[in-house]
Amino acid sequence: MKKMTPQHRHKLATGALMLAMASSVFSANATGIKEKIQQDCAGCHALHEEKKDDQLTQRINRKGPPLYYAASKYQKEWMQNWLQDPQRIRPGGDYFANHTVVTDEGDVIDDATLLKHPRLSAADAKSATAYLMTLDSKKELLDKQAYSAKKTSRRMAAMNFSKFKGCQACHRDEEDYGGVSGPELYTAHQRLRPEFIASYIRDPQQWEPRSLMPNRHLPDKEIHKLMDYFKILGE
Amino acid sequence: MKIHTALITIMLGLSAVSAGAKDVEYGKQLYEANCSQCHGMEGDGYGVNAEDMDVMPKDHTDTEEMISRTDADLFKAIKFGGKAVNKSVLMPNWDKNMNDDEIHAVVAYLRVLCCSNEE
């Protein structure tokens, strides 16, 4: 027996509209990419920093990750490829509670309510990526500490990720295994700039004041161990 | 024993009331954002992340268990994580996600969640 949360009801009501919008995104030619992105993407992604008083509500209502610091966060090559063949990064959506249904077997994500990202042509993906890579807010937060991957045992690294650090509670390190409320991390190495990963793990709230990720107060060595694991997963 | 439990439940209920309905409501919103992913939308420990976890998240509707914890215990567990109270490392520290007032609001909501439906 499913019980819908209020957020879930709201999401269902808007879901069809959003999907309809998604299907029309980038259907025209690729001229004026900046205007096109402002018009088609801003419904789900913040393209400018908005400092609202109630940041918790702002986070809860978010439909997609902010892109005003896309260049500080993402790897260019990954973005261009992903826009042509988008795969779900957050199994529970951008805010899991908006997609959660209470059942007798426990809470589950209702996949039917999750928004699908529009698929772009190669040309549009290239021009969209070029523009998004100019959005470099927060670059001063990027980690200054040099990171170079170290040799590590996959088994030990996996254990560190799941049992010692507890990351797997919210994040998946393989398809269909691990938490669903956070973004999957088996493509983090290809997806995210290493300076961003280190900086975000060190202090998530610097990037997003109402990030749902805890700051585990990890020293550099421990942060780099996690990054070594992401590298293994991505190779 | 039952009278003892009932008395503690009433005291905890009064404590939640004294925290104020506004605190409890805000605590509920914070609980949903930060806690329900593991502890469940209804606080029963069956959140969306629970399925693949090695340790089941605590059932916050378990009155007997919850009345054995003081508000200070709960505050400490939330702020500093499970490790600080000899519990699972899977329960992280939330000290940078919520300030002390907000954690107190979550504790107030936990008291409603655990103990307001006791017969």
Coordinates of C-alpha atoms in Angstrom, one line a residue:
Chain A
M1 CA 0.0 0.0 0.0
K2 CA 1.6 3.2 -1.1
K3 CA 1.3 6.5 0.8
M4 CA 2.2 9.6 -1.1
T5 CA 3.9 12.5 0.6
P6 CA 2.6 16.0 -0.1
Q7 CA 5.8 16.7 -2.1
H8 CA 5.2 13.6 -4.1
R9 CA 1.7 14.7 -5.0
H10 CA 3.0 18.1 -6.1
K11 CA 5.7 16.4 -8.1
L12 CA 3.3 14.1 -9.9
A13 CA 1.2 17.1 -10.8
T14 CA 4.1 19.0 -12.3
G15 CA 5.9 16.0 -13.7
A16 CA 4.0 15.7 -16.9
L17 CA 4.5 19.4 -17.6
M18 CA 8.2 19.2 -17.0
L19 CA 8.6 16.2 -19.2
A20 CA 6.7 17.9 -22.0
M21 CA 9.1 20.9 -21.6
A22 CA 12.1 18.6 -21.6
S23 CA 11.2 17.1 -24.9
S24 CA 11.1 20.5 -26.6
V25 CA 14.4 21.7 -25.2
F26 CA 17.0 22.5 -27.8
S27 CA 14.7 21.5 -30.6
A28 CA 15.6 24.6 -32.6
N29 CA 18.9 25.5 -34.1
A30 CA 21.9 26.2 -31.9
T31 CA 22.1 30.0 -32.4
G32 CA 22.1 32.1 -29.3
I33 CA 23.1 29.3 -27.0
K34 CA 23.3 31.6 -23.9
E35 CA 19.7 32.7 -24.4
K36 CA 18.6 29.2 -25.1
I37 CA 20.2 27.9 -21.9
Q38 CA 18.7 30.7 -19.9
Q39 CA 15.3 29.9 -21.4
D40 CA 15.3 26.1 -21.4
C41 CA 17.5 25.2 -18.5
A42 CA 16.7 27.8 -15.8
G43 CA 13.5 26.0 -14.9
C44 CA 15.5 23.3 -13.2
H45 CA 19.0 24.7 -12.8
A46 CA 20.2 27.9 -11.1
L47 CA 22.3 29.8 -13.6
H48 CA 22.9 32.6 -11.1
E49 CA 23.5 32.5 -7.4
E50 CA 20.4 33.4 -5.5
K51 CA 21.0 34.2 -1.9
K52 CA 17.5 33.6 -0.4
D53 CA 16.8 33.9 3.3
D54 CA 15.2 30.5 3.5
Q55 CA 17.9 28.4 2.0
L56 CA 16.3 25.1 3.3
T57 CA 13.1 25.7 1.3
Q58 CA 15.2 26.7 -1.7
R59 CA 17.1 23.4 -1.5
I60 CA 14.0 21.3 -1.0
N61 CA 12.3 22.9 -4.0
R62 CA 15.4 22.4 -6.2
K63 CA 14.8 20.3 -9.4
G64 CA 18.4 20.0 -10.6
P65 CA 21.9 20.9 -9.5
P66 CA 23.0 24.6 -9.8
L67 CA 25.0 25.3 -12.9
Y68 CA 26.3 28.8 -12.2
Y69 CA 29.5 27.1 -11.1
A70 CA 29.5 24.4 -13.7
A71 CA 33.0 25.1 -14.9
S72 CA 34.3 24.8 -11.3
K73 CA 32.6 21.5 -10.9
Y74 CA 32.4 19.4 -14.0
Q75 CA 34.8 17.9 -16.4
K76 CA 34.2 19.4 -19.9
E77 CA 34.6 16.2 -21.8
W78 CA 32.2 14.3 -19.5
M79 CA 29.6 17.1 -19.8
Q80 CA 29.6 17.2 -23.6
N81 CA 29.2 13.4 -23.7
W82 CA 26.6 13.3 -21.0
L83 CA 24.3 15.9 -22.6
Q84 CA 24.1 13.6 -25.6
D85 CA 23.3 10.6 -23.6
P86 CA 22.1 11.6 -20.1
Q87 CA 22.2 8.9 -17.5
R88 CA 20.6 9.4 -14.1
I89 CA 23.2 10.6 -11.5
R90 CA 20.8 10.9 -8.5
P91 CA 18.8 7.7 -8.2
G92 CA 16.4 9.5 -5.9
G93 CA 16.1 12.7 -7.8
D94 CA 17.6 16.1 -6.8
Y95 CA 15.7 16.0 -3.5
F96 CA 14.8 12.4 -2.6
A97 CA 11.8 13.3 -0.4
N98 CA 9.9 14.7 -3.4
H99 CA 10.0 11.3 -4.9
T100 CA 9.6 9.1 -1.8
V101 CA 6.6 6.9 -1.3
V102 CA 6.0 5.1 2.0
T103 CA 5.1 1.5 1.6
D104 CA 4.6 -1.5 3.9
E105 CA 8.1 -2.7 2.8
G106 CA 9.7 0.6 3.6
D107 CA 10.2 3.9 1.8
V108 CA 11.0 3.7 -2.0
I109 CA 11.7 6.1 -4.8
D110 CA 8.8 6.3 -7.3
D111 CA 10.8 6.3 -10.5
A112 CA 7.7 7.5 -12.4
T113 CA 8.1 10.9 -10.8
L114 CA 11.7 11.4 -11.7
L115 CA 12.4 13.9 -14.4
K116 CA 14.3 12.9 -17.5
H117 CA 17.0 15.1 -18.7
P118 CA 16.6 16.1 -22.4
R119 CA 19.0 14.6 -24.9
L120 CA 21.0 17.0 -27.0
S121 CA 22.4 16.6 -30.4
A122 CA 26.2 16.5 -30.7
A123 CA 26.3 20.1 -32.0
D124 CA 24.0 21.4 -29.3
A125 CA 25.9 19.5 -26.6
K126 CA 29.1 21.1 -27.8
S127 CA 27.8 24.6 -27.8
A128 CA 26.0 24.2 -24.5
T129 CA 29.1 22.8 -22.9
A130 CA 31.2 25.6 -24.2
Y131 CA 28.8 28.1 -22.6
L132 CA 28.5 26.2 -19.3
M133 CA 32.2 26.1 -19.1
T134 CA 32.2 29.9 -18.8
L135 CA 30.2 29.7 -15.6
D136 CA 33.0 29.6 -13.1
S137 CA 31.6 31.1 -9.9
K138 CA 33.1 29.8 -6.7
K139 CA 36.4 28.8 -8.4
E140 CA 38.2 30.3 -5.5
L141 CA 36.9 27.4 -3.4
L142 CA 38.6 24.8 -5.6
D143 CA 41.1 22.8 -3.7
K144 CA 44.6 24.2 -3.8
Q145 CA 46.2 21.1 -2.5
A146 CA 47.8 19.0 -5.3
Y147 CA 46.2 15.6 -5.6
S148 CA 48.0 12.7 -7.3
A149 CA 46.4 9.3 -7.3
K150 CA 48.1 6.7 -5.2
K151 CA 48.2 2.9 -5.6
T152 CA 45.4 1.4 -3.5
S153 CA 43.7 -1.9 -3.0
R154 CA 40.2 -1.8 -4.4
R155 CA 38.9 -4.0 -1.7
M156 CA 40.3 -1.8 1.1
A157 CA 39.1 1.3 -0.7
A158 CA 35.6 -0.1 -1.0
M159 CA 35.6 -1.0 2.7
N160 CA 36.8 2.5 3.6
F161 CA 34.0 4.0 1.5
S162 CA 31.2 1.9 2.9
K163 CA 32.1 0.7 6.4
F164 CA 34.7 3.2 7.7
K165 CA 33.4 6.5 6.2
G166 CA 29.8 5.5 5.8
C167 CA 29.5 7.2 2.3
Q168 CA 27.6 4.2 0.9
A169 CA 24.6 5.1 3.1
C170 CA 23.7 7.8 0.7
H171 CA 25.9 7.2 -2.4
R172 CA 26.2 4.3 -4.8
D173 CA 29.6 3.0 -5.8
E174 CA 28.2 0.5 -8.2
E175 CA 25.0 0.4 -10.2
D176 CA 22.0 -0.6 -8.1
Y177 CA 23.9 -0.9 -4.9
G178 CA 24.1 1.8 -2.1
G179 CA 22.1 4.8 -1.0
V180 CA 19.8 6.6 -3.4
S181 CA 19.5 10.1 -1.8
G182 CA 22.9 11.3 -3.0
P183 CA 24.5 11.3 -6.4
E184 CA 26.1 8.1 -7.6
L185 CA 29.9 8.1 -7.3
Y186 CA 31.0 5.4 -9.7
T187 CA 31.3 8.1 -12.4
A188 CA 32.5 10.8 -10.1
H189 CA 36.1 10.5 -11.4
Q190 CA 35.1 11.2 -15.0
R191 CA 32.3 13.7 -14.1
L192 CA 33.9 16.0 -11.5
R193 CA 37.1 18.0 -11.4
P194 CA 39.4 16.6 -8.7
E195 CA 39.8 20.0 -7.1
F196 CA 36.1 20.2 -6.8
I197 CA 35.7 16.7 -5.3
A198 CA 38.3 17.5 -2.6
S199 CA 36.9 20.8 -1.8
Y200 CA 33.3 19.5 -1.7
I201 CA 34.2 16.6 0.7
R202 CA 36.1 19.0 2.9
D203 CA 33.4 21.6 3.2
P204 CA 30.1 20.9 1.3
Q205 CA 28.3 23.9 2.8
Q206 CA 30.8 26.3 1.2
W207 CA 29.4 25.2 -2.2
E208 CA 25.8 24.8 -1.0
P209 CA 24.8 26.3 2.3
R210 CA 22.0 23.7 2.6
S211 CA 23.9 20.8 1.1
L212 CA 22.5 17.5 2.5
M213 CA 26.0 16.1 2.7
P214 CA 27.6 16.2 6.2
N215 CA 31.1 17.6 6.6
R216 CA 33.0 14.6 8.1
H217 CA 36.0 16.8 9.0
L218 CA 38.3 14.6 7.0
P219 CA 42.0 15.4 6.7
D220 CA 43.6 15.6 3.3
K221 CA 44.9 12.1 3.4
E222 CA 41.4 10.6 4.0
I223 CA 39.9 12.8 1.3
H224 CA 42.5 11.6 -1.2
K225 CA 41.8 8.0 -0.2
L226 CA 38.2 8.4 -1.3
M227 CA 39.4 10.1 -4.6
D228 CA 41.7 7.2 -5.2
Y229 CA 38.6 4.9 -4.9
F230 CA 36.6 7.0 -7.4
K231 CA 39.5 6.8 -9.8
I232 CA 39.5 3.0 -9.5
L233 CA 35.7 2.9 -10.1
G234 CA 36.0 5.2 -13.1
E235 CA 38.8 3.2 -14.9
Chain B
M1 CA 7.2 -0.6 35.0
K2 CA 4.3 0.4 32.8
I3 CA 3.5 3.4 35.1
H4 CA 7.1 4.4 35.0
T5 CA 7.2 4.3 31.2
A6 CA 3.9 6.2 31.0
L7 CA 5.2 8.9 33.3
I8 CA 8.4 9.3 31.3
T9 CA 6.4 9.4 28.1
I10 CA 4.1 12.2 29.5
M11 CA 7.2 14.1 30.7
L12 CA 8.8 13.8 27.2
G13 CA 5.5 14.9 25.6
L14 CA 5.4 17.9 27.9
S15 CA 9.0 18.7 27.0
A16 CA 8.1 18.6 23.3
V17 CA 5.1 20.8 23.9
S18 CA 7.3 23.3 25.8
A19 CA 9.7 23.4 22.9
G20 CA 6.8 25.0 21.0
A21 CA 4.8 23.9 18.0
K22 CA 6.8 26.1 15.7
D23 CA 10.0 24.3 16.8
V24 CA 8.4 21.0 16.3
E25 CA 7.2 22.0 12.8
Y26 CA 10.6 23.3 11.8
G27 CA 12.2 20.2 13.4
K28 CA 9.9 18.0 11.2
Q29 CA 11.1 19.9 8.1
L30 CA 14.7 19.5 9.1
Y31 CA 14.1 15.8 9.9
E32 CA 12.7 15.2 6.4
A33 CA 15.6 16.9 4.7
N34 CA 18.4 15.4 6.7
C35 CA 17.2 12.3 8.5
S36 CA 14.3 10.7 6.6
Q37 CA 16.6 9.4 3.8
C38 CA 17.7 6.7 6.3
H39 CA 15.3 6.8 9.2
G40 CA 12.2 7.0 6.9
M41 CA 9.5 9.6 6.2
E42 CA 7.6 8.2 9.2
G43 CA 10.7 7.7 11.3
D44 CA 10.4 3.9 11.5
G45 CA 14.0 3.2 10.2
Y46 CA 12.9 2.2 6.7
G47 CA 14.2 5.2 4.7
V48 CA 15.0 5.0 1.0
N49 CA 18.6 4.4 1.8
A50 CA 18.0 1.6 4.4
E51 CA 17.8 -1.3 2.0
D52 CA 21.5 -1.6 1.3
M53 CA 22.8 -0.6 4.7
D54 CA 24.7 -3.0 6.9
V55 CA 23.1 -1.6 10.1
M56 CA 19.4 -0.7 10.2
P57 CA 18.8 3.0 11.0
K58 CA 17.2 3.6 14.4
D59 CA 13.5 3.3 14.6
H60 CA 12.4 6.7 16.1
T61 CA 8.9 5.5 16.7
D62 CA 10.2 2.9 19.1
T63 CA 8.9 4.5 22.3
E64 CA 10.7 2.1 24.7
E65 CA 14.0 2.7 23.1
M66 CA 13.6 6.4 22.6
I67 CA 12.6 7.2 26.2
S68 CA 15.8 5.5 27.3
R69 CA 17.7 8.4 25.6
T70 CA 17.8 11.9 27.1
D71 CA 17.5 15.0 24.9
A72 CA 21.2 15.5 25.5
D73 CA 22.0 12.0 24.2
L74 CA 19.9 12.7 21.0
F75 CA 21.5 16.1 20.5
K76 CA 25.0 14.6 20.9
A77 CA 24.2 11.8 18.4
I78 CA 22.9 14.2 15.8
K79 CA 25.6 16.9 16.2
F80 CA 28.6 14.6 16.5
G81 CA 27.4 11.4 14.8
G82 CA 26.9 7.8 15.9
K83 CA 30.5 7.3 16.7
A84 CA 30.3 9.9 19.5
V85 CA 27.6 7.8 21.3
N86 CA 29.2 4.4 20.5
K87 CA 26.8 3.8 17.7
S88 CA 27.2 3.2 14.0
V89 CA 29.6 5.3 11.9
L90 CA 26.8 5.3 9.3
M91 CA 25.1 7.9 11.3
P92 CA 27.2 11.0 10.4
N93 CA 27.8 14.2 12.3
W94 CA 25.3 16.9 11.3
D95 CA 27.1 19.8 13.0
K96 CA 27.6 21.7 9.7
N97 CA 24.2 21.0 8.3
M98 CA 22.2 22.3 11.2
N99 CA 23.1 24.8 14.0
D100 CA 22.4 24.0 17.6
D101 CA 18.9 25.6 17.6
E102 CA 18.0 23.5 14.6
I103 CA 19.3 20.3 16.2
H104 CA 17.2 21.1 19.3
A105 CA 14.2 21.5 17.0
V106 CA 14.9 18.1 15.5
V107 CA 15.1 16.6 19.0
A108 CA 11.7 18.3 19.8
Y109 CA 10.3 16.6 16.7
L110 CA 11.8 13.3 17.7
R111 CA 9.9 13.4 21.0
V112 CA 6.6 13.9 19.1
L113 CA 7.6 11.1 16.7
C114 CA 8.5 8.6 19.4
C115 CA 6.1 9.4 22.1
S116 CA 2.9 11.3 21.1
N117 CA 1.0 8.2 20.0
E118 CA 1.7 6.1 23.2
E119 CA -1.5 4.6 24.5

